[in-house]
Coordinates of C-alpha atoms and ligand atoms in Angstrom, one line a residue:
X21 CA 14.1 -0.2 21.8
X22 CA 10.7 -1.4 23.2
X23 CA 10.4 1.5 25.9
X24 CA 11.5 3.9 23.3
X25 CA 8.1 3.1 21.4
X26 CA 5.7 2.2 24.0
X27 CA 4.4 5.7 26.1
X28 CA 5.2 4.6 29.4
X29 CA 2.2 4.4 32.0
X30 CA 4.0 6.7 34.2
X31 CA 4.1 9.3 31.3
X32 CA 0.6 9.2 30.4
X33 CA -0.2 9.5 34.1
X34 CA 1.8 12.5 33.9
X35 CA -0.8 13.2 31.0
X36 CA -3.6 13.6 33.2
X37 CA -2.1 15.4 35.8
X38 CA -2.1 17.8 32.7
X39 CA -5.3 17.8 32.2
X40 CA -6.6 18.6 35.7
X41 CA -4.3 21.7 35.2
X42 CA -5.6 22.7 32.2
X43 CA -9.0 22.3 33.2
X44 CA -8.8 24.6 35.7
X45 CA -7.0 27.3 34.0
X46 CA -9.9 26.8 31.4
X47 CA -12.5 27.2 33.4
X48 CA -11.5 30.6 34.5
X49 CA -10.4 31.4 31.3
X50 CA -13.4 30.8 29.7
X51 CA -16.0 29.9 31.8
X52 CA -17.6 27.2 29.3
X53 CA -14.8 26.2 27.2
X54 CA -15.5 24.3 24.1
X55 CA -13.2 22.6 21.4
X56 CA -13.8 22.0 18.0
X57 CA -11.4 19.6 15.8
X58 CA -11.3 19.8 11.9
X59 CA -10.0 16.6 9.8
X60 CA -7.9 16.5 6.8
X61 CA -6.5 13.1 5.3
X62 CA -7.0 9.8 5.5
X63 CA -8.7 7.4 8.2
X64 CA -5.5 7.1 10.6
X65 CA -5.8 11.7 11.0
X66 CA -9.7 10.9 11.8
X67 CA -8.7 8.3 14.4
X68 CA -6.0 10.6 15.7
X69 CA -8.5 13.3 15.8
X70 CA -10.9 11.1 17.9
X71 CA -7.9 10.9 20.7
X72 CA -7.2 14.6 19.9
X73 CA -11.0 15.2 20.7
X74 CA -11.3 12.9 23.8
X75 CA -8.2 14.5 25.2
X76 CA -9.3 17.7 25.4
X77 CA -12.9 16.7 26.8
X78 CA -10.9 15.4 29.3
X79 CA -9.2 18.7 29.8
X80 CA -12.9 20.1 30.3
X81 CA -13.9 21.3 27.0
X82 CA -17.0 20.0 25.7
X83 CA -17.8 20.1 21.7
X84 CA -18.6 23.1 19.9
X85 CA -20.9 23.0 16.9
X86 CA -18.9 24.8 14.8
X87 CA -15.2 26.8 14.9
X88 CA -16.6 29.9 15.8
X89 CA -18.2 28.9 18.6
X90 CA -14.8 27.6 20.1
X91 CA -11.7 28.4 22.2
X92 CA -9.5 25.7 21.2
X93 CA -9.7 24.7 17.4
X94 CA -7.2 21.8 16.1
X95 CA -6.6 21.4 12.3
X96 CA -5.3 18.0 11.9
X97 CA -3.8 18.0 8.3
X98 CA -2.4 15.8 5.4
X99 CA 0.8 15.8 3.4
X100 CA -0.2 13.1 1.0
X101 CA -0.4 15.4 -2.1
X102 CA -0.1 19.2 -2.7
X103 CA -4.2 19.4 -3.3
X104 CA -4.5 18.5 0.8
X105 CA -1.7 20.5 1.8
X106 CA -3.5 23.1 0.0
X107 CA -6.1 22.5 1.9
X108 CA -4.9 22.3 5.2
X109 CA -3.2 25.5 4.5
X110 CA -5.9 27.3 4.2
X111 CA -8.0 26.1 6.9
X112 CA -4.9 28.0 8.6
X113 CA -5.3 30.8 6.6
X114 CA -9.6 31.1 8.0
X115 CA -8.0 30.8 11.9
X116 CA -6.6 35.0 11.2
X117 CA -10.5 36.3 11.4
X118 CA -11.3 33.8 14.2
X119 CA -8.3 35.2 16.1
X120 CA -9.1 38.7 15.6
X121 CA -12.7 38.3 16.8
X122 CA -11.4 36.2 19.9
X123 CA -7.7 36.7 20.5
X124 CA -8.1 34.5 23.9
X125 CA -8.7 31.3 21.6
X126 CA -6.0 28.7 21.2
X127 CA -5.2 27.6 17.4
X128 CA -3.7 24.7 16.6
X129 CA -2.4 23.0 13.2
X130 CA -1.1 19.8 13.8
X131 CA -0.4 16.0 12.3
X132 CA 1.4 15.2 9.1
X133 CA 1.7 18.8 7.1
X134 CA 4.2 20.1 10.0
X135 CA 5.7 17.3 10.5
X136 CA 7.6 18.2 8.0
X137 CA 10.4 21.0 8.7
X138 CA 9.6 23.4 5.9
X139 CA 6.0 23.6 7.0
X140 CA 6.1 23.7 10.5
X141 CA 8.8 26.9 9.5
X142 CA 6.4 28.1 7.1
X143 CA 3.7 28.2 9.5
X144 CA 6.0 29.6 11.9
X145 CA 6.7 32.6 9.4
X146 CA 3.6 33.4 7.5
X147 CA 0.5 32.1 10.3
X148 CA 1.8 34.2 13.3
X149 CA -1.6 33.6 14.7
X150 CA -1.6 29.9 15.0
X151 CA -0.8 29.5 19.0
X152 CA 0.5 25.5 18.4
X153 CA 1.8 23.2 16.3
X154 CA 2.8 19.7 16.5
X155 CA 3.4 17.1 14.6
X156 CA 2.2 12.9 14.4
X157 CA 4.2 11.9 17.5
X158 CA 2.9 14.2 19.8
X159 CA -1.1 14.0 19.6
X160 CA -1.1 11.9 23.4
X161 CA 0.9 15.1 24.8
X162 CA -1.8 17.7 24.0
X163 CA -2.7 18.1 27.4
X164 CA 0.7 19.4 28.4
X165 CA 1.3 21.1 25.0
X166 CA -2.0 23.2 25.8
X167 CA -0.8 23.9 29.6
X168 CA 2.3 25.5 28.5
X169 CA 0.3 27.6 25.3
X170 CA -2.2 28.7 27.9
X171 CA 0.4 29.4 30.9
X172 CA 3.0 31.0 28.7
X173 CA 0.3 33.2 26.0
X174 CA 3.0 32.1 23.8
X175 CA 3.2 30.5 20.3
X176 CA 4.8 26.7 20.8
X177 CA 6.0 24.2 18.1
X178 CA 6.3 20.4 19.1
X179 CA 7.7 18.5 16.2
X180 CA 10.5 16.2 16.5
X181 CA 13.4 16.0 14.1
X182 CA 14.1 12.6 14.4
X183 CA 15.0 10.5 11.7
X184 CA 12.2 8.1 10.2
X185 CA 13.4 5.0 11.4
X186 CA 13.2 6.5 15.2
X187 CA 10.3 9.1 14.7
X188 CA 6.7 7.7 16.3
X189 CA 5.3 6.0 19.7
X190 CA 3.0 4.0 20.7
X191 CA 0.4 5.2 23.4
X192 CA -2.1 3.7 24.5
X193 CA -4.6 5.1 27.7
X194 CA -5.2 7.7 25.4
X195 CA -8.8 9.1 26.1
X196 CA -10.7 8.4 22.5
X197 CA -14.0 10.6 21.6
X198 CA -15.7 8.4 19.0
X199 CA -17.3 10.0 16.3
X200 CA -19.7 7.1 15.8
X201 CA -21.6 4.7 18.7
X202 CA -21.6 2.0 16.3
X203 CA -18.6 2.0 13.4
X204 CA -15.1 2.4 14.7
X205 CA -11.5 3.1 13.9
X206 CA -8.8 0.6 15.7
X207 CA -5.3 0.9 14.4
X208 CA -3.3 -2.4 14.7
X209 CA 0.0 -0.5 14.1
X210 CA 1.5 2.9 12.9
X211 CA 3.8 4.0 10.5
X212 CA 5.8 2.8 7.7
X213 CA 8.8 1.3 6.3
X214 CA 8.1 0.9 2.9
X215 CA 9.5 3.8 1.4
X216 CA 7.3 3.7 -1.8
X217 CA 9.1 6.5 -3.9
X218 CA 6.3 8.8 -4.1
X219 CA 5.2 8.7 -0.7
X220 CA 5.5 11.1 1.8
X221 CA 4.2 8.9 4.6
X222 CA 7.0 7.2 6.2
X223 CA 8.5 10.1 6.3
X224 CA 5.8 11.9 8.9
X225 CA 4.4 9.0 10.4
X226 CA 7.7 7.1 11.4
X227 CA 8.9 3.4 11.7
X228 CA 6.2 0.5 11.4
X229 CA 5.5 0.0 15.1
X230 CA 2.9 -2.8 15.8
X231 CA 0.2 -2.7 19.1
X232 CA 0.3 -5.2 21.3
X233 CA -2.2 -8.0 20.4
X234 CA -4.1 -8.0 23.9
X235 CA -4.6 -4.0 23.9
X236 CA -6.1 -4.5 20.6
X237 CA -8.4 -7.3 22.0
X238 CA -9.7 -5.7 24.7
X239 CA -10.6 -2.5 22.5
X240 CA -12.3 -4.7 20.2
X241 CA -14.4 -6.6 22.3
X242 CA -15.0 -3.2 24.6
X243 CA -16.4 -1.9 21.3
X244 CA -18.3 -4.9 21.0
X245 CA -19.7 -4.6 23.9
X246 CA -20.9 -1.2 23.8
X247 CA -23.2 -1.8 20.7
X248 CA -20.3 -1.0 17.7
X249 CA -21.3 -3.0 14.8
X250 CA -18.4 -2.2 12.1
X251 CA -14.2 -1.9 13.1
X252 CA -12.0 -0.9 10.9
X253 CA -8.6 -2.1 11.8
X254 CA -5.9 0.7 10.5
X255 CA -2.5 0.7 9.5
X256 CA -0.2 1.7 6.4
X257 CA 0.3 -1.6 5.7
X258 CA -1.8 -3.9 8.4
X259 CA 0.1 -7.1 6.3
X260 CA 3.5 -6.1 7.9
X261 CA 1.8 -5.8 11.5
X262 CA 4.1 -8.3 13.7
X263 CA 2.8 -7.7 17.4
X264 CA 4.2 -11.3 18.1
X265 CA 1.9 -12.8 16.3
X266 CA 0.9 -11.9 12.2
X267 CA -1.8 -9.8 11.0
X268 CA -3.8 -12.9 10.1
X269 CA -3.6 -14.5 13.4
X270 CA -5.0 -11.4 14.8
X271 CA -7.7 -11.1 12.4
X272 CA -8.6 -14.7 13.5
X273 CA -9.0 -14.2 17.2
X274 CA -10.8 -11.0 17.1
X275 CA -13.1 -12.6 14.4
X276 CA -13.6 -14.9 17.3
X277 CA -15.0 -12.6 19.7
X278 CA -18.8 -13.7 20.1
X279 CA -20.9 -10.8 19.0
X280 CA -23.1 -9.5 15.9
X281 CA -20.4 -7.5 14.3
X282 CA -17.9 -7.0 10.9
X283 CA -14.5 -6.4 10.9
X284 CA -12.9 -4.1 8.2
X285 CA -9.0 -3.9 7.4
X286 CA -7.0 -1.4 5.6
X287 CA -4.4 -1.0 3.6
X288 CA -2.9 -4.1 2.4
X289 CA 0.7 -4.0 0.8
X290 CA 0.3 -6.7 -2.1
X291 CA 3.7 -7.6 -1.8
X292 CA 2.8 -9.1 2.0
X293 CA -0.6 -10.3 1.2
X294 CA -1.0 -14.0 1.8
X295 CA -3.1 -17.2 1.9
X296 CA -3.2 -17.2 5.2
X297 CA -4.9 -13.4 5.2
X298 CA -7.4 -15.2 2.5
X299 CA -7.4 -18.3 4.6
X300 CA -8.8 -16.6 7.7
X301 CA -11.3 -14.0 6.0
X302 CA -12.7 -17.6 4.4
X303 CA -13.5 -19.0 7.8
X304 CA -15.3 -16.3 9.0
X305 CA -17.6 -14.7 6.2
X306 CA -20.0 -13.4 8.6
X307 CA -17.4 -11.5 10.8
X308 CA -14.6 -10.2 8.6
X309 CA -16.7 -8.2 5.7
X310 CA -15.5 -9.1 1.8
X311 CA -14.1 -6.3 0.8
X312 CA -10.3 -6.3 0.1
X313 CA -8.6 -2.8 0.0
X314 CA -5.5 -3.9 -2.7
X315 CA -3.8 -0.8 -3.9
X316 CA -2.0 -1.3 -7.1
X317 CA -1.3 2.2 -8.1
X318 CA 0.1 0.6 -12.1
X319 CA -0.4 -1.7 -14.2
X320 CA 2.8 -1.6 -15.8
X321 CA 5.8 -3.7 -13.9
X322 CA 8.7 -0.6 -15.1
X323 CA 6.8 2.0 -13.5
X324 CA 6.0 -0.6 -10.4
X325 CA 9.4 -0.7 -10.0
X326 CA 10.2 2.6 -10.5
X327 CA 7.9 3.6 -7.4
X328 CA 9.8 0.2 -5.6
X329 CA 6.8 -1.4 -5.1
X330 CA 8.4 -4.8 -5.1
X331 CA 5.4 -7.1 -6.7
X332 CA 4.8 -7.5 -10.1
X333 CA 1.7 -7.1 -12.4
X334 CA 2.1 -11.2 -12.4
X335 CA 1.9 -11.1 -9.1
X336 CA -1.0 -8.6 -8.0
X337 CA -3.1 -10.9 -10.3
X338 CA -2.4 -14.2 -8.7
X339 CA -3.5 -12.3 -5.3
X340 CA -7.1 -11.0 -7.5
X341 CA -7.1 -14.9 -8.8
X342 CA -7.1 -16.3 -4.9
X343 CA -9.4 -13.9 -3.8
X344 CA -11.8 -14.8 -5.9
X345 CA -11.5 -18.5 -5.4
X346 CA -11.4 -18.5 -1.9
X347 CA -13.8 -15.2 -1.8
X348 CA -16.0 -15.2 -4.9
X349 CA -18.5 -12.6 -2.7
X350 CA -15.8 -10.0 -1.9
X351 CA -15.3 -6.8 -3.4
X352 CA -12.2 -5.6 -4.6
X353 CA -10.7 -2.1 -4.8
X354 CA -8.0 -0.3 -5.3
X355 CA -5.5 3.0 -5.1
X356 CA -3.9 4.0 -8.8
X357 CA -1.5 7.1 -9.2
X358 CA -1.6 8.2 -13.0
X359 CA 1.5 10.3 -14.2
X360 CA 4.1 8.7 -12.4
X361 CA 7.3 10.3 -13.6
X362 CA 8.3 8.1 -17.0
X363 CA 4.8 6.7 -17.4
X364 CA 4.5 6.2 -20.9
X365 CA 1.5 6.1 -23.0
X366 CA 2.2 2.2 -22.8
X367 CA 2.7 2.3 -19.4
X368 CA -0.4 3.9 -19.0
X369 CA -2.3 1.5 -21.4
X370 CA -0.5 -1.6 -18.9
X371 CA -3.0 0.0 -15.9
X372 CA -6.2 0.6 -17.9
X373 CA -5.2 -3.4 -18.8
X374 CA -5.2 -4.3 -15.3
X375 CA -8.5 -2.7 -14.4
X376 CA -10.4 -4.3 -17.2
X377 CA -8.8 -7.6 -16.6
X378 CA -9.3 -7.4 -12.5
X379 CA -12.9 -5.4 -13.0
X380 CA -12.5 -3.6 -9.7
X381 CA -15.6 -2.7 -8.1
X382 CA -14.2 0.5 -6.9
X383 CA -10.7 2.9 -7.9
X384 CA -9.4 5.6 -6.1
X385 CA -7.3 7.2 -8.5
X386 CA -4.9 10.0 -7.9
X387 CA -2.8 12.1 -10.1
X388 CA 0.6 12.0 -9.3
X389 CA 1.8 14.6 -7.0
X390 CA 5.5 15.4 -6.2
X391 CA 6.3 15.1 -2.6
X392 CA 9.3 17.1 -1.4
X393 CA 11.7 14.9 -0.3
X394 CA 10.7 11.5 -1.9
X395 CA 12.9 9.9 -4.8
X396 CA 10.1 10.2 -7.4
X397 CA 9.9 14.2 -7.0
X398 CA 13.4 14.2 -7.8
X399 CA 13.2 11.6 -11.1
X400 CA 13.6 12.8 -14.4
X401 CA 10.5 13.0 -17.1
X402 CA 7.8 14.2 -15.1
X403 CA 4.2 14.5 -16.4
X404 CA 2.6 17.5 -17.9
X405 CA -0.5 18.1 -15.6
X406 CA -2.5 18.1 -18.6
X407 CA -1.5 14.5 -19.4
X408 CA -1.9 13.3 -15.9
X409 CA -5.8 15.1 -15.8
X410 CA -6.6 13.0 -19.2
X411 CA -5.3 10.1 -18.2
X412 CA -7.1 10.3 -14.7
X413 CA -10.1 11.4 -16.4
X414 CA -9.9 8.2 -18.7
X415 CA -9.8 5.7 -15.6
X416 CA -12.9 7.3 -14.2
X417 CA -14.8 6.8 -17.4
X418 CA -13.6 3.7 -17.9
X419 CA -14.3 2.5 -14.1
X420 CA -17.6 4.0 -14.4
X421 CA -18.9 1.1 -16.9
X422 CA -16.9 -1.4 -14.8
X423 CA -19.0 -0.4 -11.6
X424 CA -22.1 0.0 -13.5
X425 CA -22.2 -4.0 -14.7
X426 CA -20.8 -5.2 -11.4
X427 CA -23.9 -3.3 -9.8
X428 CA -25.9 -4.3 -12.3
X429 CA -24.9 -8.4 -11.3
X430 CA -26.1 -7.5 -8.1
X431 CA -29.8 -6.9 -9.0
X432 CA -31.4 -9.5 -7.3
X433 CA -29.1 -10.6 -4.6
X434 CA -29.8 -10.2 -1.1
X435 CA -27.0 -8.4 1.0
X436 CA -26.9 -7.8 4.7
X437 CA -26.6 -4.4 5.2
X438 CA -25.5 -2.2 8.2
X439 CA -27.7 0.8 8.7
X440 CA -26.4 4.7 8.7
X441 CA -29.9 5.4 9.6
X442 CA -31.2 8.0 6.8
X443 CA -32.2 5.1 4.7
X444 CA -29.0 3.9 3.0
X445 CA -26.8 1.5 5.0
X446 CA -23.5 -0.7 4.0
X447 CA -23.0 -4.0 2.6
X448 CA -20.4 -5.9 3.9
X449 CA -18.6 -5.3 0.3
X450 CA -18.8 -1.7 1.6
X451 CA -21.5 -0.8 -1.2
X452 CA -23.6 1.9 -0.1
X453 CA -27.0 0.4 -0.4
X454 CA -30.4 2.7 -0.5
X455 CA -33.7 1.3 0.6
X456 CA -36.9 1.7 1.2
X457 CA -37.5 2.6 5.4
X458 CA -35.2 4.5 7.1
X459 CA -33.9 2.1 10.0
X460 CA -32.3 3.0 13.0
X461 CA -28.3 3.5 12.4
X462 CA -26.4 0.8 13.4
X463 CA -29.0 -2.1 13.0
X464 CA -28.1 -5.1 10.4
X465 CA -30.7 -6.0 7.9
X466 CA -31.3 -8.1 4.9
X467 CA -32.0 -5.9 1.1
X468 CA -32.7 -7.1 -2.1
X469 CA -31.7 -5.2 -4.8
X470 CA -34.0 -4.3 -6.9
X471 CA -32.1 -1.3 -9.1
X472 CA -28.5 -0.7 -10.2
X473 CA -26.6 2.5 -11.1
X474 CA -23.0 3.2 -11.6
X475 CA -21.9 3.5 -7.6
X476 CA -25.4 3.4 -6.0
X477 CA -28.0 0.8 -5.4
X478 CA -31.3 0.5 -4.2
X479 CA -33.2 -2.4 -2.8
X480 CA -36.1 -3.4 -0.7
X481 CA -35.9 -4.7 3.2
X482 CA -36.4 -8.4 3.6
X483 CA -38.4 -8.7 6.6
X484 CA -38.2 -11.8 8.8
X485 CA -39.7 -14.9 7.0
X486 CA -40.9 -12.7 3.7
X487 CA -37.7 -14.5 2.6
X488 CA -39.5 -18.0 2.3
X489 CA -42.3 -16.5 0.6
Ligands
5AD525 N1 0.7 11.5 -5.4 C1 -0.5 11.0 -5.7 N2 -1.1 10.0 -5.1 C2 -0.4 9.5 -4.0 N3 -0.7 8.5 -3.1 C3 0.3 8.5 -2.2 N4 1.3 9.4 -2.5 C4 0.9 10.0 -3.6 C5 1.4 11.1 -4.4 N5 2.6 11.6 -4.1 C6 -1.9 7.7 -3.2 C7 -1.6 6.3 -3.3 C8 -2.0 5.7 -2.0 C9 -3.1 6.6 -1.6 C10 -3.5 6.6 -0.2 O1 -2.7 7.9 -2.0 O2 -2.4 5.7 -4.3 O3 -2.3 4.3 -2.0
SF4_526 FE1 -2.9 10.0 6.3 FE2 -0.7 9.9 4.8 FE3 -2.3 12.0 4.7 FE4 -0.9 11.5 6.8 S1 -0.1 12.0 4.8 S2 -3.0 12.1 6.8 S3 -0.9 9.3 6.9 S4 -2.8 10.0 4.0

């Protein structure tokens, strides 16, 4: 089972043997050949596009400043609802007048949206000039995917048919093009098993599979040492990663690693979240930022169950209750889905509950968007759109006064704050904070706020020993 998910390093030796190929054939194909990737999705497509991106530098393109200035363009694309399929579908649709001003270019669409047959076919049929297309297992192969596009000056489709619960690898030695020199993406562990019934993602992104503990140590303190200030570590569920050890224990040691930096995590599954994740972000407030990630997507325990969700409303709030005991400072957020199939105007009035009784500092809401191939796009009652709009439209007014007096708390306090360098920077609640000078990115610094809106604050810089006065 273990060398069917780890890459072996034989193969991605193999890897670069492709990409010495490749790089010659590009060179004479193209004399200067350049790449350029586009991003649909969520944070684990950008990381994937960073590997995507570093592969193909290592082929010997270098970056183009935008799609029509390149011979290789990548769409990396979502499946989570219809709006980003959409999306990604028509960034597909843009590549027909790049191909007919350059029909030496290679196109590629790859990454959740053909991972599923019925696109990949789709694309097949009705985007004759997209040259590849492969799906989330098959980003680390690129090199050898391109060599046979460009060898053959045929159209190729690499996406596995495997079931879920054997689809997905783990491959590390992947060359990674950062997008940032000093806030980074490290996934902990891929896929999912949860099988949440509106959710398309296990589905294209395969079993749980968990790094090994060490690789992601070394890539943390590497980061570290090359100046990164802010890692996000990723997974679908990081609660459920089991590497040998549990999520929290990892946490802990890499909060350990000396160095001035914060360590983000995302997503946590309620149902897994424990004391000892609390436990450990307590005994390290300077390293692991406050901010929990909780998504509850309903207030209301029938529809909780009806997307198997497996906590209850009960539950989610004693989580909320021991975060704030153990971490009055952090910021909590969340992911809600309004018109579930069934949701009631009760069930409805059960999550507006919850976000007044929680007082979130942030919601992501979505409106509900049947998934071919999940259970819930197959439950009776669905939800007028119309229905599903108002009742979306209702959380984001009500979330908006919720924000506003949590920001308006904060007038006052003093956050550290990590600089994006055009004079707003990042608290370690993830707020965006605005100030006064425009700081270098990637530099820490103390800010008082001084003004509050409904998601935007401003402060002053605390400089050293103005504190005291
Ligand atoms: N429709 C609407 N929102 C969805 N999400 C996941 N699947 C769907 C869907 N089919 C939302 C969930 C999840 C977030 C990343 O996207 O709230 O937490
Ligand atoms: Fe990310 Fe899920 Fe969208 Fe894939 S389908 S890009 S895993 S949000």
């Amino acid at each position: 089972m273990t060398e069917e998910i780890f890459v072996s390093p034989a193969e991605s030796a193999r890897q670069y043997g492709f990409t010495e190929k490749v790089r010659g054939i590009i060179k004479e194909k193209y004399g200067d050949p350049k790449v350029f990737v586009i991003t649909y999705g969520c944070q684990q497509n950008e990381a994937d596009s960073e590997r995507l991106l570093g592969i193909a530098l290592e082929c010997g393109y270098s970056r183009a400043e935008k799609a029509e200035d390149a011979d290789l363009i990548i769409i990396n694309t979502c499946a989570i609802r219809e709006h980003a399929e959409k999306k990604a579908l028509s960034g597909a649709g843009s590549f027909k007048k790049l191909k007919e001003a350059r029909g030496d270019r290679v196109l590629a669409v790859c990454g959740c949206m053909p991972q599923q047959e019925y696109r990949a076919d789709q694309i097949d049929k009705s985007y004759p000039y997209v040259d590849l297309v492969f799906g989330t297992d098959r980003g680390h192969l690129l090199a050898e995917m391109l060599y046979e596009v460009l060898i053959s000056g045929k159209r190729r489709r690499f996406v596995s048919d495997l079931p879920h619960d054997r689809l997905g690898v783990i491959a590390e030695d992947v060359p990674v093009c950062r997008e940032s020199s000093y806030k980074a993406w490290v996934s902990v562990m891929y896929g999912c098993n949860n099988f949440c019934t509106y959710c398309i993602v296990p589905s294209v992104r395969g079993r749980e599979r968990s790094r090994d503990p060490e690789r992601i140590i070394d890539e943390v303190k590497s980061l570290v040492s090359g100046g990164c200030r802010d890692i996000t570590l990723l997974g679908q569920n990081v609660n459920s990663y089991s590497g040998g050890i549990g999520f929290p224990e990892l946490l802990d040691k890499l909060a350990r690693i000396d160095g001035d930096f914060r360590l983000r995590f995302m997503t946590s599954h309620p149902k897994d979240a424990s004391d000892r994740l609390t436990d450990v972000m307590a005994a390290h407030p300077k390293k692991i930022a406050r901010h929990f990630h909780l998504p509850a997507q309903s207030g209301s325990d029938r529809i909780l169950k009806a997307m198997n969700r497996r906590y209850t409303r009960e539950k989610y709030m004693g989580i909320v209750k021991k975060i704030r005991e153990k971490l009055p400072d952090a910021a909590i957020t969340t992911d809600i889905i309004c018109g579930f199939p069934g949701e009631t105007d009760a069930d409805f009035e059960d999550t507006v509950s919850l976000i007044r009784e929680v007082g979130f500092d942030m919601i992501y809401t979505f409106v509900y968007s049947p998934r071919p191939g999940t259970a819930a796009a197959e439950m009776p009652d669905q939800i007028p759109h119309e229905i599903k709009v108002s009742r979306f439209s209702r959380l984001a007014d009500i979330q908006n006064g919720i924000s506003a007096g949590i920001n308006e708390r904060c007038v006052g306090k003093t956050f550290r704050v990590l600089s994006d360098g055009d004079g707003t920077g990042r608290s370690s609640q993830n707020k965006i904070i605005s100030y006064d000078k425009v700081l270098p990115a990637g530099v820490f610094a103390d800010v008082k706020i001084t003004e509050a809106q409904a998601y935007a604050l401003k402060g002053t810089i605390i400089l050293k020993g103005q504190e005291k006065a």
